[in-house]
mmCIF file of C-alpha atoms in Angstrom:
data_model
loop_
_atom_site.group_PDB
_atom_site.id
_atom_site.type_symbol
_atom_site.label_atom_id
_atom_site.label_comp_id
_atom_site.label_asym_id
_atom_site.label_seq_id
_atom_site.Cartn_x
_atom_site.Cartn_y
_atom_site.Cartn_z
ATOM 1 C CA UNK A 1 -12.932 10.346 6.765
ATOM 2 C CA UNK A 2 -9.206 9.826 7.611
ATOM 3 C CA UNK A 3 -6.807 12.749 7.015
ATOM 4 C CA UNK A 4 -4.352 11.975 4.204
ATOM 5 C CA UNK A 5 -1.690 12.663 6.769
ATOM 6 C CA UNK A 6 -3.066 9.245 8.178
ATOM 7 C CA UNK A 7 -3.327 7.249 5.479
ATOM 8 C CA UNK A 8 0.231 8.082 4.227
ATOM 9 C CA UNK A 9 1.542 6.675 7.439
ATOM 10 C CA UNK A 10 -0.325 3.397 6.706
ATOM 11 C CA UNK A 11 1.035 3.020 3.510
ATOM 12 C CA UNK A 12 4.630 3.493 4.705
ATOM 13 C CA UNK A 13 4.087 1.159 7.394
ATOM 14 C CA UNK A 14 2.660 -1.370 4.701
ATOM 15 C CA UNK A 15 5.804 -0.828 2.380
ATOM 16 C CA UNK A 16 8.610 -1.298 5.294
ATOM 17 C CA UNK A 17 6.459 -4.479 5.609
ATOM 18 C CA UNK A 18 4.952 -4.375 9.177
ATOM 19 C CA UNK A 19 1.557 -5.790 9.889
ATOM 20 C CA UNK A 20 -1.868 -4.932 9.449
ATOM 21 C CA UNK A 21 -2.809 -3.935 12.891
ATOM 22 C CA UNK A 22 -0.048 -1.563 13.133
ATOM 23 C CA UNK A 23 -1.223 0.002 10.115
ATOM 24 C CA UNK A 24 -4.674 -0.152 11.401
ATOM 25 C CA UNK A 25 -2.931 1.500 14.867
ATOM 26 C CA UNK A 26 -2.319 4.827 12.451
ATOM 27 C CA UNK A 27 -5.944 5.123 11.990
ATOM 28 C CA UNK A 28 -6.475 4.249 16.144
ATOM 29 C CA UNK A 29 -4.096 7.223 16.712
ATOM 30 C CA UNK A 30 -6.013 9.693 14.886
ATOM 31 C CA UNK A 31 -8.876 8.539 16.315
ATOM 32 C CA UNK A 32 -7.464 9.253 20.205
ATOM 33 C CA UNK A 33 -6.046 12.560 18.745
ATOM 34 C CA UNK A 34 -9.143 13.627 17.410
ATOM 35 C CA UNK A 35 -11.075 13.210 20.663
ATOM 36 C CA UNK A 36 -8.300 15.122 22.855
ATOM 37 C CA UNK A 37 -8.470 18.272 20.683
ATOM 38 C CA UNK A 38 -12.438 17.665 21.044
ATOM 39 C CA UNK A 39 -13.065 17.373 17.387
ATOM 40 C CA UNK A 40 -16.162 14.340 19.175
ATOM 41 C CA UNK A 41 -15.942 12.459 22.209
ATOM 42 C CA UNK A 42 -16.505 8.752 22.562
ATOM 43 C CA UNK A 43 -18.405 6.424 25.419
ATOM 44 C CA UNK A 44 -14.920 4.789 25.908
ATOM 45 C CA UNK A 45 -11.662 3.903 25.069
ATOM 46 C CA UNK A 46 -13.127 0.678 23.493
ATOM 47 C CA UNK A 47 -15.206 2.578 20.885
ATOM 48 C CA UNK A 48 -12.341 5.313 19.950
ATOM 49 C CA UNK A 49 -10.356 1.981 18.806
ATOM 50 C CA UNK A 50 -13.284 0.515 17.198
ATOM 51 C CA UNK A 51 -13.673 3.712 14.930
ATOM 52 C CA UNK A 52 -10.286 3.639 14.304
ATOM 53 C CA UNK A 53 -10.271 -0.228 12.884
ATOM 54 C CA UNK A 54 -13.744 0.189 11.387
ATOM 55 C CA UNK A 55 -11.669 3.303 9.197
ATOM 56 C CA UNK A 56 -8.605 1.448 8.683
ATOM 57 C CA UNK A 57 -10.497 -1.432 6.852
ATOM 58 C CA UNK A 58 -12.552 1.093 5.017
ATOM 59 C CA UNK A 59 -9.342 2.724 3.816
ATOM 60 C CA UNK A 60 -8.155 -0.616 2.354
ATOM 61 C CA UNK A 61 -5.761 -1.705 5.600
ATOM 62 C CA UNK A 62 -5.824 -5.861 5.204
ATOM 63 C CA UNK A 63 -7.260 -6.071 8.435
ATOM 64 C CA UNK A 64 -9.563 -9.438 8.694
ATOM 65 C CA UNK A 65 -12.757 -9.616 10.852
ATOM 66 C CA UNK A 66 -11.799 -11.177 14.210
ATOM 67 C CA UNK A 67 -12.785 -15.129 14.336
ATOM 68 C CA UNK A 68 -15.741 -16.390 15.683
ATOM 69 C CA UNK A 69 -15.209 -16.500 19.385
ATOM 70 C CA UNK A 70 -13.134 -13.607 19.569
ATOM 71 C CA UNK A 71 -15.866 -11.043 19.205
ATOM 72 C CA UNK A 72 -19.941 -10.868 19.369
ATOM 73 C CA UNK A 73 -21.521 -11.247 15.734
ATOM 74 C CA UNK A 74 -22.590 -7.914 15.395
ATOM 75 C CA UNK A 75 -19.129 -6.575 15.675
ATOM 76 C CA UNK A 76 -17.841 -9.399 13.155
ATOM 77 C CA UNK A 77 -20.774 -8.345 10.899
ATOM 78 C CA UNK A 78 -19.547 -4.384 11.342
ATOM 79 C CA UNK A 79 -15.929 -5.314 10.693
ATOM 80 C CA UNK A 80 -16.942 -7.546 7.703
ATOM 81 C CA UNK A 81 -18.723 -5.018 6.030
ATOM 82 C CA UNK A 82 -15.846 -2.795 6.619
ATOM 83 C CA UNK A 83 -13.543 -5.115 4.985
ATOM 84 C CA UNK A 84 -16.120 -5.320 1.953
ATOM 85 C CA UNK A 85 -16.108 -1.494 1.821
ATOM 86 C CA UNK A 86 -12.401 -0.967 1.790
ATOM 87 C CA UNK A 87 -12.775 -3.201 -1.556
ATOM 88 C CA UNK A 88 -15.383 -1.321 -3.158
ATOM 89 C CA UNK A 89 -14.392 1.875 -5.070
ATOM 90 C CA UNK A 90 -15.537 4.878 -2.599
ATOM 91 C CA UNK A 91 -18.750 6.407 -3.584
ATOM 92 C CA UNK A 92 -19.672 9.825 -2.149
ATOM 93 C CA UNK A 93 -21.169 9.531 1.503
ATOM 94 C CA UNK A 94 -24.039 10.389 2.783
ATOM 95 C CA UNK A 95 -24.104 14.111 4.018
ATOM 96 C CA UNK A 96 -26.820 14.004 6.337
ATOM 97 C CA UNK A 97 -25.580 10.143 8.011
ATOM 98 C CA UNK A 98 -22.177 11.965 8.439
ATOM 99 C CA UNK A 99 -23.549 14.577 10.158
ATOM 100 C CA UNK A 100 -25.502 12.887 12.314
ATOM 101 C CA UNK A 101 -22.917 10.202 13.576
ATOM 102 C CA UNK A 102 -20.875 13.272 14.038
ATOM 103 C CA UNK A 103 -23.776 14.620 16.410
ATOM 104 C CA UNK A 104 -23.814 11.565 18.214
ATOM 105 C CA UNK A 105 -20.024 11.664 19.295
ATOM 106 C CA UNK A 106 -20.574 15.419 20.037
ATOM 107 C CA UNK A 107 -22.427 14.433 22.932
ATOM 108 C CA UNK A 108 -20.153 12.088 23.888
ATOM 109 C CA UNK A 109 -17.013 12.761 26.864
ATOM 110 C CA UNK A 110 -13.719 13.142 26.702
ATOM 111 C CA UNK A 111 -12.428 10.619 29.082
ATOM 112 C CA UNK A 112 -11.981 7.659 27.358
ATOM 113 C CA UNK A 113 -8.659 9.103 25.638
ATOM 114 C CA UNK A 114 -7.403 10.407 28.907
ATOM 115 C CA UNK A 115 -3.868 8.817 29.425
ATOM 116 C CA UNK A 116 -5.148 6.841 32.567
ATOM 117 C CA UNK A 117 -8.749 5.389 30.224
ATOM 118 C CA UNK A 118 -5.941 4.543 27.708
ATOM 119 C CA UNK A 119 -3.703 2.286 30.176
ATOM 120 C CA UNK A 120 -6.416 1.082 31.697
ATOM 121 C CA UNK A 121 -7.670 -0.512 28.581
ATOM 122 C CA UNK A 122 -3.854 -1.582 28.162
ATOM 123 C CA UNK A 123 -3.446 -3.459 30.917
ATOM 124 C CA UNK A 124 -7.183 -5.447 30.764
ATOM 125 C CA UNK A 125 -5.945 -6.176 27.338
ATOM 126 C CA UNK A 126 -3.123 -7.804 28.527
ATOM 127 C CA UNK A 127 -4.445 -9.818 30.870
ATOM 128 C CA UNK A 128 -6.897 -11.592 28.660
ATOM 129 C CA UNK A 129 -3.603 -12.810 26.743
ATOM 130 C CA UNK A 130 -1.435 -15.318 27.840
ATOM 131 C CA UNK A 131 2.042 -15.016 29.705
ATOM 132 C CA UNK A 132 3.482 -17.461 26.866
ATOM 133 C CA UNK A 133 2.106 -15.156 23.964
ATOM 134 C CA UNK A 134 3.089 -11.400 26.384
ATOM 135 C CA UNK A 135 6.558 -13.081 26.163
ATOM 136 C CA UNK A 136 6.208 -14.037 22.162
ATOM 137 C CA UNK A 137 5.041 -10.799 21.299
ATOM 138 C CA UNK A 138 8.145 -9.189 23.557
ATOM 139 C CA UNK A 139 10.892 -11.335 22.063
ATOM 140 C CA UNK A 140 9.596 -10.518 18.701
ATOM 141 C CA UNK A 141 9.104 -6.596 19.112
ATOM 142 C CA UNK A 142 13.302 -7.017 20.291
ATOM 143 C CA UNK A 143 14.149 -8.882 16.794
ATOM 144 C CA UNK A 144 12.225 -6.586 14.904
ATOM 145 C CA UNK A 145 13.512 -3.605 16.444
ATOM 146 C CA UNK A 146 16.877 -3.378 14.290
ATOM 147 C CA UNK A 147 20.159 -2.409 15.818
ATOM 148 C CA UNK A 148 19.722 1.429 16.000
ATOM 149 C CA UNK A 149 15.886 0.588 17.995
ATOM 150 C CA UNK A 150 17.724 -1.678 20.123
ATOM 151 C CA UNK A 151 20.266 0.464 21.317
ATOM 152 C CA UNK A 152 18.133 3.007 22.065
ATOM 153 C CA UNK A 153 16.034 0.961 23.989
ATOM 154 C CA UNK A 154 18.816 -0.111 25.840
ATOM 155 C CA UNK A 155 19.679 3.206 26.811
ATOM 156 C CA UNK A 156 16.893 4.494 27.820
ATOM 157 C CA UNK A 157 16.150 1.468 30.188
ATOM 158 C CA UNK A 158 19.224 2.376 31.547
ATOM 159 C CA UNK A 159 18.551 5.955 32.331
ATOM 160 C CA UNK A 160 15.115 4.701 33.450
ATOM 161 C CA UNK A 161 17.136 2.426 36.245
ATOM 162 C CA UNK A 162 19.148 5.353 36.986
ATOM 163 C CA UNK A 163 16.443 7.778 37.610
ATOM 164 C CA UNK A 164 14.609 5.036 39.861
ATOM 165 C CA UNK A 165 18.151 4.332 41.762
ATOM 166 C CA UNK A 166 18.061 7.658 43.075
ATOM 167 C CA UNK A 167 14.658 8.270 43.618
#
């Protein structure tokens, strides 16, 4: 269950009018969060973003299933279902199914929210997309930035140059 925290943030994003998956990246945050204070642990990286989507779409996030081709079936079957759910109105879970996915993460490490798991995952990520669409997503992130984002960005690429001048 998301913290209400959480799903304010979402909705905030949703009214300034930014997209899905960076409402969805709310949920992904929590998730991360959750496993650093040890709340669970998770088999990887991969799976602490999966339960973060899989919550997003329950909570209602427009999120669509990813297209045939872009994931196995049983994951576009998962995130369908999710999508279905966040629909529905919520009915009260299951208290013994709760407590035994909880359980399961229990076991689980640590790890795959460690900063170095996290850029890791980053940077395969990456690679799978193109240099055309990297440079897309870059010149759009700049426009959508606003002049106050901008400037700040500018300035603290400059003290970044700085710092690496001297170093």
């Amino acid at each position: 269950m998301p913290e209400r925290k959480t799903i304010e943030k979402a909705k905030q994003d949703k009214r300034q009018g930014k997209s899905a998956s960076t409402q969805a990246g709310e949920f992904v945050k929590e998730q991360i969060h959750h496993v650093r204070e040890g709340r669970h642990g998770v088999r990887s990286t991969k799976q602490a973003i999966a339960i973060g989507l899989s919550e997003a779409r329950r909570s209602g996030v427009a999120l669509p299933a990813p297209k045939p081709g872009r994931a196995s079936a049983k994951t576009r079957a998962k995130a369908e279902q999710d999508v279905r759910k966040g629909d529905e109105t919520p009915h009260k879970k299951s208290a013994t199914r709760s407590r035994a996915t909880k359980t399961a993460l229990k076991r689980e490490g640590k790890s795959g929210a460690s900063k170095s798991a996290l850029a890791a995952h980053a940077k395969t990520a990456a690679k799978r997309r193109s240099a055309a669409d990297r440079s897309a997503a870059a010149k759009k992130a700049a426009r959508t930035k606003g002049a106050a984002g901008r400037s700040a960005a500018a300035k603290k690429a400059a003290r970044t140059r700085a710092a690496n001048r001297h170093a």
